[in-house]
XYZ file of C-alpha atoms in Angstrom:
677
model
C -28.672 28.303 16.563
C -25.239 26.695 16.474
C -26.832 23.288 15.929
C -28.970 24.644 13.087
C -25.877 26.111 11.505
C -24.065 22.777 11.648
C -26.959 21.076 9.854
C -26.403 23.325 6.860
C -22.922 21.918 6.220
C -22.490 19.346 3.382
C -23.778 15.927 4.388
C -20.624 13.949 3.706
C -17.948 16.492 4.530
C -17.399 18.275 7.837
C -15.133 21.245 8.452
C -13.164 21.472 11.680
C -12.871 25.256 11.274
C -16.470 26.535 11.171
C -15.501 30.186 10.945
C -14.620 29.580 7.277
C -18.319 29.556 6.433
C -20.540 32.591 6.061
C -23.362 33.101 8.581
C -25.634 35.824 9.867
C -24.654 38.109 12.759
C -27.213 36.475 15.059
C -25.991 32.992 14.174
C -22.409 34.162 14.565
C -23.000 35.343 18.121
C -24.835 32.178 19.107
C -22.260 29.968 17.550
C -19.409 31.916 19.183
C -21.081 31.387 22.556
C -21.377 27.690 21.853
C -17.712 27.502 20.943
C -16.697 29.322 24.124
C -18.731 26.942 26.310
C -17.229 23.870 24.659
C -13.714 25.240 25.027
C -14.265 25.980 28.737
C -15.760 22.561 29.427
C -12.873 20.683 27.924
C -10.085 23.035 28.988
C -8.802 23.500 25.489
C -6.629 26.510 25.004
C -6.088 26.323 21.277
C -8.231 25.357 18.306
C -7.047 26.689 15.043
C -6.902 25.685 11.386
C -3.663 24.513 9.879
C -3.380 25.961 6.391
C 0.262 26.548 5.552
C 3.046 24.132 4.900
C 5.195 25.950 7.455
C 2.938 24.533 10.176
C 3.399 20.931 9.021
C 6.397 19.951 11.146
C 4.607 20.721 14.435
C 5.963 18.564 17.197
C 2.678 17.877 18.966
C -0.577 16.761 17.404
C -3.486 19.073 18.278
C -6.719 17.102 18.385
C -9.733 18.871 16.827
C -12.083 20.058 19.513
C -15.565 20.547 18.087
C -17.857 21.055 15.093
C -17.817 17.566 13.606
C -21.168 17.128 11.922
C -23.544 14.158 11.592
C -23.075 12.208 8.367
C -26.615 11.846 6.969
C -25.812 10.219 3.655
C -24.513 6.870 4.915
C -26.910 4.040 5.636
C -26.305 3.133 9.284
C -26.469 -0.517 10.277
C -28.338 -0.745 13.606
C -25.864 -3.279 14.996
C -23.024 -0.769 14.681
C -22.286 1.899 17.262
C -21.321 4.516 14.698
C -19.776 7.762 15.816
C -21.406 10.680 14.051
C -20.454 13.492 16.417
C -16.776 14.285 16.927
C -17.401 17.170 19.327
C -16.013 15.245 22.317
C -12.914 13.540 20.997
C -10.870 11.662 23.583
C -7.320 10.511 23.066
C -8.166 7.041 24.334
C -10.579 6.512 21.434
C -7.855 6.632 18.816
C -5.194 3.959 19.026
C -4.769 0.382 17.926
C -7.597 -2.133 17.582
C -6.298 -4.929 19.825
C -9.676 -5.309 21.544
C -11.885 -4.705 18.543
C -14.857 -7.130 18.377
C -14.033 -7.974 14.744
C -10.680 -9.386 15.828
C -11.905 -12.954 16.173
C -11.748 -16.524 14.932
C -13.699 -16.595 11.657
C -16.782 -18.840 11.695
C -18.926 -20.101 8.832
C -21.848 -17.772 8.081
C -20.940 -15.275 10.826
C -19.838 -12.148 8.998
C -19.980 -8.922 10.980
C -20.265 -5.172 10.539
C -16.997 -3.613 11.666
C -16.533 0.054 12.576
C -13.191 1.859 12.815
C -11.912 5.409 13.182
C -8.642 6.512 11.614
C -7.261 9.966 12.384
C -4.531 11.091 9.975
C -2.381 13.812 11.478
C 1.035 15.467 11.639
C 3.431 13.998 14.188
C 7.159 13.435 14.741
C 9.576 10.640 15.317
C 11.179 11.442 18.678
C 8.747 14.295 19.332
C 8.411 16.080 22.692
C 6.050 13.373 24.006
C 9.095 11.049 23.983
C 10.522 11.418 27.482
C 11.238 8.079 29.152
C 10.942 6.302 25.784
C 14.332 7.629 24.725
C 15.929 5.560 27.492
C 13.375 2.802 28.124
C 11.693 1.103 25.154
C 8.909 -0.187 27.399
C 7.693 3.379 28.007
C 7.162 4.219 24.317
C 3.617 2.847 24.020
C 2.261 4.694 27.057
C 3.851 7.949 25.870
C 2.607 7.426 22.309
C 6.196 7.980 21.235
C 7.365 6.986 17.759
C 11.050 6.195 18.251
C 11.795 4.930 14.735
C 15.527 4.640 14.125
C 16.370 7.301 16.701
C 16.480 10.186 14.208
C 13.949 12.960 14.859
C 11.853 13.589 11.757
C 8.379 14.796 10.767
C 5.887 12.043 9.957
C 2.206 11.709 9.148
C 0.704 9.230 11.578
C -2.549 7.275 11.819
C -3.915 7.258 15.376
C -0.449 8.321 16.630
C 1.153 5.271 15.032
C 3.597 4.695 12.133
C 2.728 2.365 10.518
C -0.972 2.781 11.332
C -2.916 0.252 13.405
C -3.566 -3.134 11.827
C -7.186 -3.888 10.929
C -8.240 -7.557 11.244
C -11.372 -8.847 9.533
C -13.050 -11.973 8.274
C -13.944 -12.495 4.639
C -17.347 -10.958 3.739
C -17.353 -8.585 6.708
C -18.787 -5.131 6.008
C -16.365 -2.367 6.979
C -17.265 1.177 7.993
C -14.258 3.465 8.509
C -14.408 7.125 9.442
C -11.214 8.794 8.222
C -10.555 12.168 9.877
C -8.103 14.432 8.102
C -6.168 16.579 10.540
C -3.306 17.200 8.151
C -2.691 20.596 6.601
C -3.327 19.154 3.123
C -5.925 16.940 1.373
C -5.812 13.166 1.700
C -7.641 9.959 0.726
C -7.454 6.354 1.899
C -6.987 3.502 -0.583
C -7.792 -0.082 0.422
C -5.103 -1.923 -1.518
C -6.235 -5.336 -2.745
C -9.972 -4.789 -2.173
C -11.772 -4.902 -5.538
C -14.690 -2.626 -4.574
C -17.061 -4.452 -6.954
C -20.186 -2.828 -5.558
C -18.599 0.314 -4.132
C -16.137 1.810 -6.663
C -16.528 5.231 -5.030
C -14.753 3.833 -1.924
C -11.493 2.988 -3.715
C -9.747 6.127 -2.464
C -8.138 7.283 -5.729
C -8.154 11.124 -5.742
C -10.029 12.707 -8.653
C -10.657 9.217 -10.051
C -13.174 7.660 -7.661
C -13.553 10.484 -5.121
C -12.708 14.075 -4.315
C -9.841 14.396 -1.835
C -10.698 14.791 1.813
C -9.814 18.366 2.729
C -8.109 19.413 6.001
C -10.577 19.352 8.865
C -13.022 16.976 7.156
C -14.197 13.439 7.817
C -15.213 10.857 5.238
C -16.947 7.567 5.800
C -15.699 4.596 3.748
C -18.125 1.668 3.691
C -17.567 -1.532 1.724
C -17.694 -5.304 1.882
C -14.434 -7.232 2.020
C -15.288 -10.022 -0.406
C -11.862 -11.650 -0.386
C -9.224 -12.758 2.095
C -5.482 -12.303 2.379
C -2.738 -9.881 3.353
C -4.075 -6.533 2.159
C -3.266 -3.015 3.341
C -4.488 0.561 3.410
C -2.588 3.729 2.551
C -2.973 7.320 1.468
C -3.061 7.922 -2.276
C -2.104 11.607 -2.211
C 1.390 12.942 -2.887
C 4.129 11.677 -0.565
C 1.857 10.896 2.383
C 2.456 7.153 2.150
C 6.168 7.903 2.490
C 5.539 9.995 5.587
C 3.747 7.048 7.210
C 0.041 6.958 6.243
C -0.262 3.190 5.785
C -1.238 0.099 7.742
C -1.981 -3.612 7.419
C -5.438 -4.957 6.503
C -5.506 -8.665 7.371
C -8.571 -10.585 6.136
C -8.895 -14.203 7.247
C -11.068 -17.115 6.188
C -12.771 -19.850 8.150
C -10.611 -22.894 8.738
C -12.805 -24.877 6.336
C -12.233 -22.395 3.494
C -8.523 -21.836 4.163
C -6.650 -24.190 1.842
C -3.411 -23.814 3.825
C -4.842 -24.024 7.346
C -3.220 -27.404 8.007
C 0.253 -25.966 7.359
C 0.483 -23.755 10.466
C -0.608 -23.563 14.096
C -0.779 -19.794 14.657
C -1.671 -16.733 12.578
C -0.975 -13.716 14.817
C -1.268 -10.090 13.751
C 1.951 -9.290 15.639
C 3.694 -11.448 13.034
C 2.669 -9.026 10.271
C 5.670 -6.980 9.152
C 5.415 -3.734 7.195
C 8.756 -2.801 5.643
C 9.280 0.789 4.489
C 12.184 2.752 3.084
C 12.253 6.257 4.561
C 13.688 9.714 3.884
C 14.808 12.330 6.394
C 13.142 15.728 6.772
C 11.832 16.749 3.321
C 14.636 15.349 1.174
C 12.087 13.149 -0.579
C 14.291 11.670 -3.295
C 17.081 10.540 -0.950
C 16.363 7.209 0.751
C 18.155 7.018 4.112
C 16.971 3.886 5.875
C 14.601 0.901 5.895
C 12.370 0.294 8.921
C 10.460 -2.817 10.002
C 7.162 -1.944 11.692
C 8.625 1.513 12.230
C 11.802 0.318 13.983
C 15.389 -0.425 13.091
C 19.065 0.294 13.485
C 20.402 3.790 12.898
C 22.708 3.926 9.872
C 24.066 7.303 10.972
C 25.581 5.474 13.932
C 28.835 3.509 13.831
C 27.563 1.081 16.464
C 27.597 -2.610 15.466
C 24.316 -4.267 14.515
C 24.080 -6.195 17.789
C 24.471 -3.166 20.056
C 21.484 -2.929 22.410
C 21.156 0.798 21.790
C 19.509 -0.054 18.456
C 15.754 -0.708 18.597
C 14.536 -3.684 16.557
C 11.108 -5.213 16.001
C 10.903 -8.553 17.844
C 8.800 -11.577 16.891
C 8.301 -14.149 19.655
C 7.820 -17.833 18.841
C 7.548 -21.016 20.899
C 9.742 -23.992 19.911
C 7.899 -26.751 18.103
C 5.112 -24.611 16.624
C 4.473 -23.316 13.100
C 3.620 -19.648 12.480
C 2.066 -17.862 9.526
C 3.881 -14.582 8.902
C 2.911 -11.760 6.551
C 5.286 -9.261 4.940
C 4.221 -6.022 3.183
C 6.608 -3.670 1.386
C 5.500 -0.035 1.563
C 8.165 1.013 -0.935
C 8.632 4.737 -1.516
C 11.875 4.816 -3.504
C 12.938 2.219 -6.062
C 14.301 -0.133 -3.400
C 13.401 -3.796 -3.917
C 14.289 -5.804 -0.811
C 15.469 -9.330 -0.088
C 13.948 -11.000 2.988
C 15.367 -13.986 4.870
C 15.658 -15.343 8.413
C 18.910 -16.624 9.840
C 19.099 -20.453 9.934
C 15.446 -20.870 8.913
C 13.703 -21.845 5.710
C 10.405 -20.281 4.699
C 7.402 -22.130 3.280
C 5.901 -19.593 0.855
C 2.100 -19.962 0.723
C 0.594 -16.703 -0.571
C 1.370 -13.563 -2.553
C -0.716 -10.364 -2.637
C -3.368 -12.203 -0.632
C -3.677 -15.040 -3.167
C -2.773 -18.606 -2.147
C -0.053 -20.390 -4.107
C 1.256 -23.918 -4.216
C 3.763 -23.997 -1.318
C 7.428 -23.386 -2.143
C 10.152 -24.055 0.443
C 12.671 -21.234 0.090
C 15.611 -19.601 1.810
C 14.300 -16.112 1.080
C 12.269 -13.949 -1.256
C 12.249 -10.538 -2.909
C 9.640 -7.796 -2.786
C 9.077 -4.707 -4.889
C 6.832 -1.895 -3.660
C 3.280 -2.972 -2.656
C 3.968 -6.707 -3.045
C 3.101 -9.019 -0.157
C 4.220 -12.530 0.683
C 2.969 -14.890 3.392
C 5.106 -17.760 4.629
C 5.061 -20.416 7.326
C 7.994 -20.500 9.734
C 8.605 -23.650 11.723
C 10.276 -22.878 15.056
C 12.561 -25.902 14.901
C 15.940 -24.393 15.778
C 17.916 -24.038 18.993
C 16.294 -21.700 21.543
C 18.002 -18.354 20.995
C 17.537 -15.146 19.006
C 17.998 -14.985 15.214
C 18.325 -12.133 12.734
C 15.490 -11.363 10.350
C 17.384 -9.906 7.399
C 16.211 -7.211 4.979
C 18.652 -6.106 2.299
C 17.864 -3.179 0.002
C 18.752 -3.023 -3.696
C 18.786 -0.405 -6.473
C 18.612 3.009 -4.722
C 19.113 1.402 -1.297
C 22.126 -0.552 -2.530
C 23.919 2.683 -3.415
C 23.966 3.583 0.288
C 24.385 -0.023 1.502
C 21.057 0.237 3.327
C 19.805 -2.850 5.094
C 17.779 -3.572 8.218
C 17.081 -6.251 10.748
C 14.444 -7.533 13.127
C 14.723 -10.262 15.735
C 13.129 -13.717 15.787
C 13.144 -14.536 19.485
C 12.494 -18.049 20.796
C 10.741 -18.328 24.131
C 13.275 -19.647 26.596
C 16.026 -17.363 25.266
C 17.084 -14.065 26.825
C 14.496 -11.607 25.488
C 16.741 -8.541 25.714
C 19.704 -10.116 23.933
C 20.395 -9.514 20.256
C 21.638 -12.220 17.864
C 25.357 -12.646 17.489
C 27.223 -11.238 14.498
C 26.130 -8.775 11.843
C 22.713 -8.790 10.228
C 24.037 -9.542 6.741
C 26.575 -12.213 7.607
C 27.169 -14.140 4.371
C 26.959 -17.933 3.915
C 30.190 -19.740 4.690
C 30.952 -20.520 1.031
C 30.112 -19.307 -2.448
C 28.604 -22.698 -3.229
C 26.264 -22.351 -0.264
C 25.186 -18.912 -1.499
C 24.531 -20.193 -5.017
C 22.417 -23.043 -3.657
C 19.996 -20.679 -1.926
C 16.397 -20.991 -3.120
C 14.976 -17.508 -3.759
C 11.432 -16.540 -4.766
C 10.477 -13.512 -6.883
C 14.082 -12.479 -7.619
C 13.982 -9.131 -9.437
C 17.544 -9.352 -10.758
C 16.641 -10.461 -14.283
C 19.145 -9.972 -17.097
C 18.873 -10.603 -20.833
C 19.913 -14.030 -22.050
C 23.167 -12.735 -23.573
C 24.241 -11.106 -20.297
C 27.255 -12.469 -18.451
C 25.875 -11.199 -15.148
C 23.365 -12.940 -12.906
C 21.014 -15.515 -14.439
C 18.499 -14.528 -17.087
C 14.789 -15.066 -16.653
C 14.821 -18.269 -18.676
C 17.812 -19.546 -16.732
C 16.122 -18.555 -13.488
C 13.013 -20.521 -14.409
C 15.054 -23.556 -15.460
C 17.032 -23.563 -12.214
C 15.312 -25.161 -9.260
C 16.864 -22.683 -6.824
C 15.477 -19.488 -8.383
C 11.702 -19.316 -8.530
C 10.692 -16.338 -10.657
C 7.297 -14.721 -10.160
C 5.819 -16.268 -13.292
C 6.984 -19.704 -12.108
C 4.708 -19.578 -9.048
C 1.422 -21.461 -9.309
C -1.966 -20.579 -7.863
C -3.973 -23.141 -5.918
C -7.025 -21.985 -7.911
C -7.478 -22.575 -11.650
C -7.746 -19.579 -13.975
C -11.334 -18.243 -14.215
C -11.659 -18.783 -17.951
C -11.948 -21.778 -20.204
C -9.231 -23.172 -22.426
C -8.830 -21.498 -25.840
C -10.399 -18.260 -24.552
C -9.675 -15.390 -26.956
C -8.193 -12.346 -25.205
C -8.282 -8.748 -26.348
C -4.647 -7.588 -26.052
C -3.714 -4.052 -25.025
C -0.095 -2.857 -25.273
C 1.373 -0.327 -22.867
C 4.757 0.793 -21.527
C 6.621 2.342 -18.588
C 9.244 4.957 -19.441
C 10.585 8.444 -18.764
C 11.361 11.684 -20.578
C 13.285 14.847 -19.752
C 11.140 17.981 -19.838
C 12.456 21.201 -21.459
C 13.245 22.586 -17.993
C 15.448 19.571 -17.218
C 12.950 17.810 -14.956
C 12.676 14.040 -15.361
C 9.072 12.975 -15.904
C 7.932 9.363 -15.752
C 5.373 8.059 -18.231
C 2.912 5.330 -19.107
C 2.522 4.743 -22.849
C 4.742 7.806 -23.509
C 2.373 10.144 -21.613
C 2.980 11.881 -18.279
C -0.191 12.007 -16.220
C -1.886 15.267 -15.259
C -4.566 14.966 -12.585
C -8.067 16.059 -13.659
C -10.022 18.776 -11.878
C -13.226 16.718 -11.777
C -13.471 13.276 -10.196
C -13.877 10.998 -13.221
C -16.330 8.576 -11.609
C -18.607 11.196 -10.037
C -18.378 13.655 -12.911
C -18.541 11.328 -15.901
C -21.905 12.705 -17.056
C -20.611 16.281 -16.940
C -18.013 16.089 -19.714
C -17.355 14.496 -23.107
C -14.625 11.866 -22.961
C -12.774 12.983 -26.084
C -12.721 16.591 -24.963
C -11.622 15.994 -21.403
C -9.019 13.237 -21.375
C -6.541 11.740 -23.826
C -4.562 8.626 -24.647
C -1.854 7.742 -27.140
C -4.360 7.022 -29.912
C -6.235 10.309 -29.511
C -2.989 12.293 -29.497
C -1.794 10.456 -32.627
C -5.074 11.399 -34.333
C -4.180 15.030 -33.597
C -0.829 14.540 -35.312
C 1.257 14.350 -32.132
C 4.069 11.810 -31.785
C 4.588 11.193 -28.074
C 7.715 9.127 -28.739
C 9.427 12.321 -29.934
C 7.732 15.103 -27.984
C 6.608 15.550 -24.391
C 2.945 14.622 -23.890
C 1.138 15.492 -20.660
C -2.598 15.035 -20.098
C -5.291 13.045 -18.277
C -4.215 9.681 -19.690
C -7.295 7.404 -19.829
C -7.225 4.070 -21.662
C -10.636 2.758 -22.716
C -11.225 -0.994 -22.464
C -14.492 -2.937 -22.788
C -16.295 -4.393 -19.785
C -17.027 -8.091 -19.256
C -14.357 -9.248 -21.685
C -11.222 -11.406 -21.288
C -8.432 -8.804 -21.414
C -4.687 -9.164 -21.756
C -2.145 -6.412 -21.067
C 1.416 -6.537 -22.401
C 3.473 -3.908 -20.581
C 7.049 -3.081 -21.613
C 9.588 -1.415 -19.330
C 11.870 0.963 -21.261
C 14.017 1.644 -18.180
C 16.986 -0.259 -16.785
C 15.486 -0.733 -13.323
C 12.533 -2.843 -12.230
C 9.136 -1.177 -11.693
C 6.121 -2.471 -9.704
C 3.003 -2.560 -11.910
C -0.325 -2.163 -10.069
C -3.932 -1.762 -11.170
C -6.895 -1.009 -8.930
C -10.136 -2.951 -8.987
C -8.751 -6.275 -10.232
C -6.608 -9.288 -9.440
C -4.814 -10.481 -12.560
C -2.983 -13.653 -13.581
C 0.668 -13.337 -14.589
C 1.138 -15.445 -17.745
C 4.383 -13.972 -19.095
C 7.459 -12.151 -17.801
C 10.827 -11.702 -19.441
C 13.762 -9.498 -20.384
C 14.539 -8.340 -23.919
C 17.416 -6.040 -22.983
C 17.026 -3.919 -26.105
C 15.050 -0.676 -26.274
C 14.324 -1.077 -29.981
C 12.780 -4.481 -29.350
C 10.717 -3.081 -26.492
C 9.375 -0.242 -28.656
C 8.415 -2.832 -31.261
C 6.996 -5.275 -28.754
C 3.683 -5.577 -30.598
C 5.486 -6.813 -33.702
C 7.642 -9.187 -31.625
C 4.485 -10.561 -30.052
C 2.929 -11.072 -33.479
C 5.979 -13.149 -34.417
C 5.623 -15.302 -31.304
C 8.655 -13.892 -29.456
C 6.757 -13.335 -26.187
C 6.031 -16.732 -24.635
C 2.981 -17.273 -22.423
C 2.021 -20.002 -19.998
C -0.291 -22.664 -21.383
C -4.024 -21.996 -21.192
C -4.564 -24.680 -18.554
C -1.713 -23.498 -16.304
C -2.784 -22.143 -12.893
C -0.931 -18.835 -13.336
C -0.139 -16.960 -10.126
C -2.709 -14.334 -9.101
C -1.344 -10.879 -8.199
C -2.409 -7.245 -7.911
C 1.162 -5.909 -8.058
C 4.058 -7.381 -10.004
C 7.533 -6.308 -11.029
C 8.341 -5.475 -14.625
C 12.037 -6.344 -15.011
C 14.418 -3.685 -16.261
C 14.209 -3.570 -20.105
C 11.689 -6.370 -19.850
C 7.965 -6.974 -20.000
C 5.017 -8.642 -18.306
C 1.835 -10.209 -19.710
C -1.205 -10.233 -17.421
C -4.763 -11.459 -17.975
C -8.056 -10.741 -16.225
C -11.800 -10.607 -16.842
C -12.997 -6.980 -16.934
C -16.056 -7.669 -14.766
C -15.720 -4.496 -12.665
C -16.764 -1.461 -14.764
C -15.429 1.867 -13.591
C -12.420 4.156 -13.574
C -9.411 2.353 -12.107
C -5.918 3.672 -11.487
C -3.028 1.944 -13.239
C 0.419 3.044 -12.059
C 3.931 2.334 -10.900
C 3.857 1.818 -7.131
C 7.150 3.598 -6.501
C 5.940 6.829 -4.897
C 8.542 9.025 -6.570
C 7.621 7.727 -10.036
C 3.854 8.046 -9.549
C 4.206 11.626 -8.291
C 6.240 12.449 -11.397
C 3.693 11.100 -13.883
C 3.891 7.281 -14.115
C 0.107 6.990 -13.767
C -2.808 6.278 -16.089
C -6.486 5.380 -15.735
C -8.276 2.341 -17.128
C -11.844 3.186 -18.083
C -13.480 -0.232 -18.018
C -16.798 -0.214 -19.857
C -19.155 2.592 -20.806
C -20.754 5.112 -18.493
C -24.096 3.298 -18.403
C -22.378 0.069 -17.268
C -20.930 1.710 -14.162
C -22.574 2.102 -10.795
C -25.039 4.987 -10.709
C -23.479 7.747 -8.622
C -24.903 11.289 -8.460
C -23.012 13.697 -10.718
C -20.929 16.001 -8.592
C -18.419 18.814 -8.966
C -16.466 20.134 -6.019
C -15.384 23.742 -6.388
C-alpha cells in the first residue's frame, strides 16, 4: 500500500514528509508500518520536517531517510545510472566529484551523459562535527568540517561543502543533476553562463522559468552544455547564494578546439578559486570578510597575516610549468575585488568563459559574477607567495582583504609567505606602472581623482573592460541595424523609509505564476507591467514609487542593443540570463541629468561605440560604472523569459530585477501550462 501511495505523488516533485498528504485509514496504517520498518533497518531515531525559521541554524545536518519518489517525467538515458529512489541515502554518496567519470580529457566526438546529485542543506562553519579539525587542518575533510575563517556561523551547504563541489564537463556533454532541497525554505539552482537554448525551463529562475523547489523535494535538471569556459552554479532564491549555495562549473574543450591550449601546460580544477564576501549570523547587510574557496584569515583576530593559526587556500605549482587558473567572484555585497599574485604577472586569456586576445597584466578587478582565467608561469624562486585579494566599496570601509598561498614544490609546504598580504610596491612610480584589467574605478573626465574611462583606455597600463578583444569576430555583418532599448539602474526611498533598488524606475515584485509555464494562463497587459504601460496609465515612475512584475518585451531573432545607465555613484554588475552579449560601449557621464536624458545624448552622438568590425569582448556579466553607462549587443535567438538584474545579492533582493520577454508566446518552447498552488 505504501508503494501505491507514493506513486500518487506529483511526478516531478517529491515530499520528504509524507504525512503532509491526505490518505485513507487503511493506507495510513500500512504506510506507518512501512515507515517503522525503514527506521528500524537504518537505525534512524529522528525524521521530521523543518518548517520554521527558528530551526534553520541547526548545528548538524539531518539526512532525509525515506519517501523519495521515482521521477517519471524525465527521459532516462540508458547509459546513465540515474538514482530515482532516495529511500536509502548514504553519506558517502554526497561529496565532491573527484572520481566522476565525466572528469576527463576531452576528446573529439566523445561527449558523455553526466549524472550528479546535489543536496542543499543547513550546516555550520565550525559545527559540532569539527573536533580534530579545529587543531589539525588535515582532519577537516574526513570530519566534513567547514572551518572557514574560524568564526562559527550558519551556512547553507551543498553536499556538506561551502563552496559546493566543482563540476567538470566537456563541451556538448548532457548533464543530469538531481537537486535535493533539505533546507527549511524553497530553493532553485541556476546554471550561470549556460544559455539553455533548448531547455529554458532548466534555467533555475524562480517564478520565471520554474516554480521553486519546496523543502523536502527533489528536482531533476537536464540540459546540454553547448559552450565551454569558467561557468558556475548557484541558488537564485533570497540570500541563499550568500549563505554558500554556489559552486564552480568548469567546461573544457578538446585541445584542437581550444584556441589558447598552447599557452599552458596544466588546467587543474584545484586551481579554480571562488571568492566570496560573507556576513556573520543573519546581519545580511554587513559584510565582514572575504573568503577564498571557503578559507581565509580572521579579521576579528589581531594576529599578523603570516601567523600559521590562519587557514589559507593553497595552490601548488611545479617550477618551470605554466598553469591555467580560474577565478569566480560570488559577490553578495557591493564589494568589487582586486586580484594579484606577489612577484608574478598574469596572462589574461578569458572572461566569463569567453576567450580574449591575451593581455599580460599585474592584476585584474572583478565585480559580482564576473570570471577571469589567466595563465601563471611558475618562473620565480622556489618559495611561497601571497595571492592577494583586496576589497573595495563596502569592503573598503572595513579594510577587508584576503589572501591565499601560491606554493612552489620544493618549498616548505607549511610555511606562509613573508610580510603582510597587501604589502605595497616599493615606490609610487612602480604602483602607477602596474597593468590592471577591468578596473572599476572609473571617474568622469573632469574629475581630479583616478583616471577617467577615456584616460584609462588611452593608457597602456589600464585595460578597461571595453578595451578587451575577443578571439572570435562578432556574429553579425558590418552595417547591421540594431534595435536599441534604453534602461537604467537606480534606487528610491519608499514611504516607510526603506531603500528599494530599481531597473527602469521600477522595483520588481515577484509573480505568483511562473511566467514561462503559465504564459497561456494570463494576458500580458493585465499581469505584468513596464515603464511604457505605467506611463499609459498616467503614472510617472521618475516621481512616484512603482512596484510590479517588470517585464520588458523585445522581439526574437533580431539584432538588439541595450543602453543601460547607472544613476548611482557605485558600480553595479549587469547580468542577463540566456545570452552572451558583446560590450561595445562603456563610459562615465558623472551627471544625473545627463544620465536621465541618455537617449537624447545618444541621438546627438555623445555615446561612442566600437567600430562594427571590432571584435568586442563577449561577456554575460559586466560592470556599469558609477554614474556611467554600458552598451551591449546580442542577437535575440533564444525566445523565452530571461532574468535581467544586478548581481549584487542585496540589490536584487530589494528590487533591482526585471524580466526580458524575448519573442512571442508561440515562438517559445512548448511547455505544458502549469499553476502551482
